[in-house]
Amino acid sequence: MKRAQIARHRLTWLVLPLIMAATIASALMVKPKDELRNEALPAFETVSR
């Protein structure tokens, strides 16, 4: 049991940095789209009102 738990912990520590890198990369990729979205935000606000 202990050996399996240690292996599981190693897996999580290997996977977590990959997930973090993927999320950071996706956030950087989305940033240009956010700039375009900010231009469209006033239209959204007028529609919601």
mmCIF file of N, CA and C in Angstrom:
data_model
loop_
_atom_site.group_PDB
_atom_site.id
_atom_site.type_symbol
_atom_site.label_atom_id
_atom_site.label_comp_id
_atom_site.label_asym_id
_atom_site.label_seq_id
_atom_site.Cartn_x
_atom_site.Cartn_y
_atom_site.Cartn_z
ATOM 1 N N MET A 1 0.840 -1.207 0.000
ATOM 2 C CA MET A 1 0.000 0.000 0.000
ATOM 3 C C MET A 1 0.879 1.263 0.000
ATOM 4 N N LYS A 2 1.893 1.262 0.886
ATOM 5 C CA LYS A 2 2.736 2.456 0.985
ATOM 6 C C LYS A 2 3.451 2.734 -0.333
ATOM 7 N N ARG A 3 3.932 1.661 -0.970
ATOM 8 C CA ARG A 3 4.660 1.855 -2.231
ATOM 9 C C ARG A 3 3.732 2.471 -3.280
ATOM 10 N N ALA A 4 2.498 1.985 -3.311
ATOM 11 C CA ALA A 4 1.537 2.519 -4.285
ATOM 12 C C ALA A 4 1.239 3.987 -3.979
ATOM 13 N N GLN A 5 1.116 4.317 -2.691
ATOM 14 C CA GLN A 5 0.833 5.705 -2.318
ATOM 15 C C GLN A 5 1.986 6.613 -2.739
ATOM 16 N N ILE A 6 3.224 6.157 -2.523
ATOM 17 C CA ILE A 6 4.394 6.955 -2.911
ATOM 18 C C ILE A 6 4.393 7.161 -4.429
ATOM 19 N N ALA A 7 4.098 6.098 -5.172
ATOM 20 C CA ALA A 7 4.054 6.208 -6.631
ATOM 21 C C ALA A 7 2.968 7.201 -7.034
ATOM 22 N N ARG A 8 1.843 7.153 -6.331
ATOM 23 C CA ARG A 8 0.742 8.061 -6.660
ATOM 24 C C ARG A 8 1.171 9.504 -6.402
ATOM 25 N N HIS A 9 1.856 9.735 -5.276
ATOM 26 C CA HIS A 9 2.317 11.088 -4.970
ATOM 27 C C HIS A 9 3.297 11.568 -6.039
ATOM 28 N N ARG A 10 4.197 10.684 -6.465
ATOM 29 C CA ARG A 10 5.149 11.075 -7.520
ATOM 30 C C ARG A 10 4.395 11.438 -8.785
ATOM 31 N N LEU A 11 3.356 10.660 -9.095
ATOM 32 C CA LEU A 11 2.565 10.948 -10.298
ATOM 33 C C LEU A 11 1.917 12.322 -10.186
ATOM 34 N N THR A 12 1.328 12.615 -9.016
ATOM 35 C CA THR A 12 0.657 13.908 -8.864
ATOM 36 C C THR A 12 1.663 15.046 -9.013
ATOM 37 N N TRP A 13 2.863 14.891 -8.425
ATOM 38 C CA TRP A 13 3.852 15.962 -8.504
ATOM 39 C C TRP A 13 4.402 16.103 -9.923
ATOM 40 N N LEU A 14 4.324 15.025 -10.723
ATOM 41 C CA LEU A 14 4.738 15.142 -12.126
ATOM 42 C C LEU A 14 3.621 15.766 -12.956
ATOM 43 N N VAL A 15 2.377 15.427 -12.613
ATOM 44 C CA VAL A 15 1.234 15.896 -13.411
ATOM 45 C C VAL A 15 0.876 17.343 -13.069
ATOM 46 N N LEU A 16 0.946 17.695 -11.786
ATOM 47 C CA LEU A 16 0.537 19.050 -11.376
ATOM 48 C C LEU A 16 1.311 20.140 -12.120
ATOM 49 N N PRO A 17 2.653 20.079 -12.196
ATOM 50 C CA PRO A 17 3.373 21.119 -12.949
ATOM 51 C C PRO A 17 2.962 21.166 -14.414
ATOM 52 N N LEU A 18 2.662 20.007 -15.000
ATOM 53 C CA LEU A 18 2.215 19.986 -16.398
ATOM 54 C C LEU A 18 0.879 20.713 -16.520
ATOM 55 N N ILE A 19 -0.027 20.453 -15.572
ATOM 56 C CA ILE A 19 -1.338 21.119 -15.603
ATOM 57 C C ILE A 19 -1.150 22.623 -15.425
ATOM 58 N N MET A 20 -0.281 23.002 -14.487
ATOM 59 C CA MET A 20 -0.039 24.425 -14.255
ATOM 60 C C MET A 20 0.523 25.077 -15.519
ATOM 61 N N ALA A 21 1.480 24.415 -16.165
ATOM 62 C CA ALA A 21 2.067 24.962 -17.390
ATOM 63 C C ALA A 21 1.002 25.080 -18.475
ATOM 64 N N ALA A 22 0.130 24.089 -18.564
ATOM 65 C CA ALA A 22 -0.924 24.111 -19.586
ATOM 66 C C ALA A 22 -1.886 25.270 -19.320
ATOM 67 N N THR A 23 -2.260 25.467 -18.054
ATOM 68 C CA THR A 23 -3.195 26.550 -17.735
ATOM 69 C C THR A 23 -2.550 27.905 -18.010
ATOM 70 N N ILE A 24 -1.280 28.055 -17.651
ATOM 71 C CA ILE A 24 -0.578 29.323 -17.892
ATOM 72 C C ILE A 24 -0.476 29.578 -19.395
ATOM 73 N N ALA A 25 -0.149 28.529 -20.155
ATOM 74 C CA ALA A 25 -0.029 28.676 -21.608
ATOM 75 C C ALA A 25 -1.380 29.062 -22.205
ATOM 76 N N SER A 26 -2.455 28.410 -21.752
ATOM 77 C CA SER A 26 -3.785 28.725 -22.282
ATOM 78 C C SER A 26 -4.167 30.151 -21.908
ATOM 79 N N ALA A 27 -3.808 30.582 -20.690
ATOM 80 C CA ALA A 27 -4.121 31.954 -20.274
ATOM 81 C C ALA A 27 -3.387 32.951 -21.170
ATOM 82 N N LEU A 28 -2.121 32.663 -21.500
ATOM 83 C CA LEU A 28 -1.361 33.560 -22.371
ATOM 84 C C LEU A 28 -1.960 33.569 -23.774
ATOM 85 N N MET A 29 -2.454 32.417 -24.227
ATOM 86 C CA MET A 29 -3.043 32.340 -25.563
ATOM 87 C C MET A 29 -4.361 33.109 -25.608
ATOM 88 N N VAL A 30 -5.087 33.132 -24.482
ATOM 89 C CA VAL A 30 -6.412 33.773 -24.456
ATOM 90 C C VAL A 30 -6.296 35.288 -24.342
ATOM 91 N N LYS A 31 -5.180 35.800 -23.809
ATOM 92 C CA LYS A 31 -5.053 37.239 -23.549
ATOM 93 C C LYS A 31 -5.377 38.107 -24.778
ATOM 94 N N PRO A 32 -4.858 37.816 -25.970
ATOM 95 C CA PRO A 32 -5.205 38.650 -27.127
ATOM 96 C C PRO A 32 -6.705 38.678 -27.374
ATOM 97 N N LYS A 33 -7.392 37.545 -27.153
ATOM 98 C CA LYS A 33 -8.845 37.515 -27.345
ATOM 99 C C LYS A 33 -9.522 38.410 -26.313
ATOM 100 N N ASP A 34 -8.989 38.458 -25.083
ATOM 101 C CA ASP A 34 -9.578 39.301 -24.044
ATOM 102 C C ASP A 34 -9.522 40.772 -24.467
ATOM 103 N N GLU A 35 -8.445 41.172 -25.141
ATOM 104 C CA GLU A 35 -8.337 42.558 -25.596
ATOM 105 C C GLU A 35 -9.460 42.874 -26.584
ATOM 106 N N LEU A 36 -9.776 41.922 -27.457
ATOM 107 C CA LEU A 36 -10.874 42.121 -28.396
ATOM 108 C C LEU A 36 -12.204 42.131 -27.647
ATOM 109 N N ARG A 37 -12.318 41.301 -26.621
ATOM 110 C CA ARG A 37 -13.561 41.228 -25.844
ATOM 111 C C ARG A 37 -13.808 42.555 -25.123
ATOM 112 N N ASN A 38 -12.756 43.185 -24.605
ATOM 113 C CA ASN A 38 -12.928 44.440 -23.875
ATOM 114 C C ASN A 38 -13.559 45.503 -24.782
ATOM 115 N N GLU A 39 -13.264 45.463 -26.077
ATOM 116 C CA GLU A 39 -13.865 46.419 -27.004
ATOM 117 C C GLU A 39 -15.359 46.140 -27.164
ATOM 118 N N ALA A 40 -15.748 44.868 -27.034
ATOM 119 C CA ALA A 40 -17.150 44.487 -27.214
ATOM 120 C C ALA A 40 -17.929 44.561 -25.904
ATOM 121 N N LEU A 41 -17.250 44.817 -24.800
ATOM 122 C CA LEU A 41 -17.932 44.842 -23.495
ATOM 123 C C LEU A 41 -19.031 45.905 -23.422
ATOM 124 N N PRO A 42 -18.815 47.149 -23.885
ATOM 125 C CA PRO A 42 -19.888 48.152 -23.795
ATOM 126 C C PRO A 42 -21.169 47.682 -24.467
ATOM 127 N N ALA A 43 -21.063 46.991 -25.597
ATOM 128 C CA ALA A 43 -22.247 46.473 -26.281
ATOM 129 C C ALA A 43 -22.970 45.480 -25.375
ATOM 130 N N PHE A 44 -22.208 44.630 -24.699
ATOM 131 C CA PHE A 44 -22.823 43.661 -23.786
ATOM 132 C C PHE A 44 -23.561 44.389 -22.666
ATOM 133 N N GLU A 45 -22.943 45.461 -22.146
ATOM 134 C CA GLU A 45 -23.565 46.193 -21.033
ATOM 135 C C GLU A 45 -24.871 46.836 -21.490
ATOM 136 N N THR A 46 -24.896 47.391 -22.700
ATOM 137 C CA THR A 46 -26.118 48.036 -23.185
ATOM 138 C C THR A 46 -27.208 46.988 -23.389
ATOM 139 N N VAL A 47 -26.842 45.802 -23.849
ATOM 140 C CA VAL A 47 -27.838 44.742 -24.073
ATOM 141 C C VAL A 47 -28.409 44.281 -22.744
ATOM 142 N N SER A 48 -27.550 44.147 -21.721
ATOM 143 C CA SER A 48 -28.030 43.660 -20.425
ATOM 144 C C SER A 48 -28.982 44.683 -19.805
ATOM 145 N N ARG A 49 -28.768 45.979 -20.069
ATOM 146 C CA ARG A 49 -29.659 47.003 -19.518
ATOM 147 C C ARG A 49 -30.954 46.997 -20.314
#
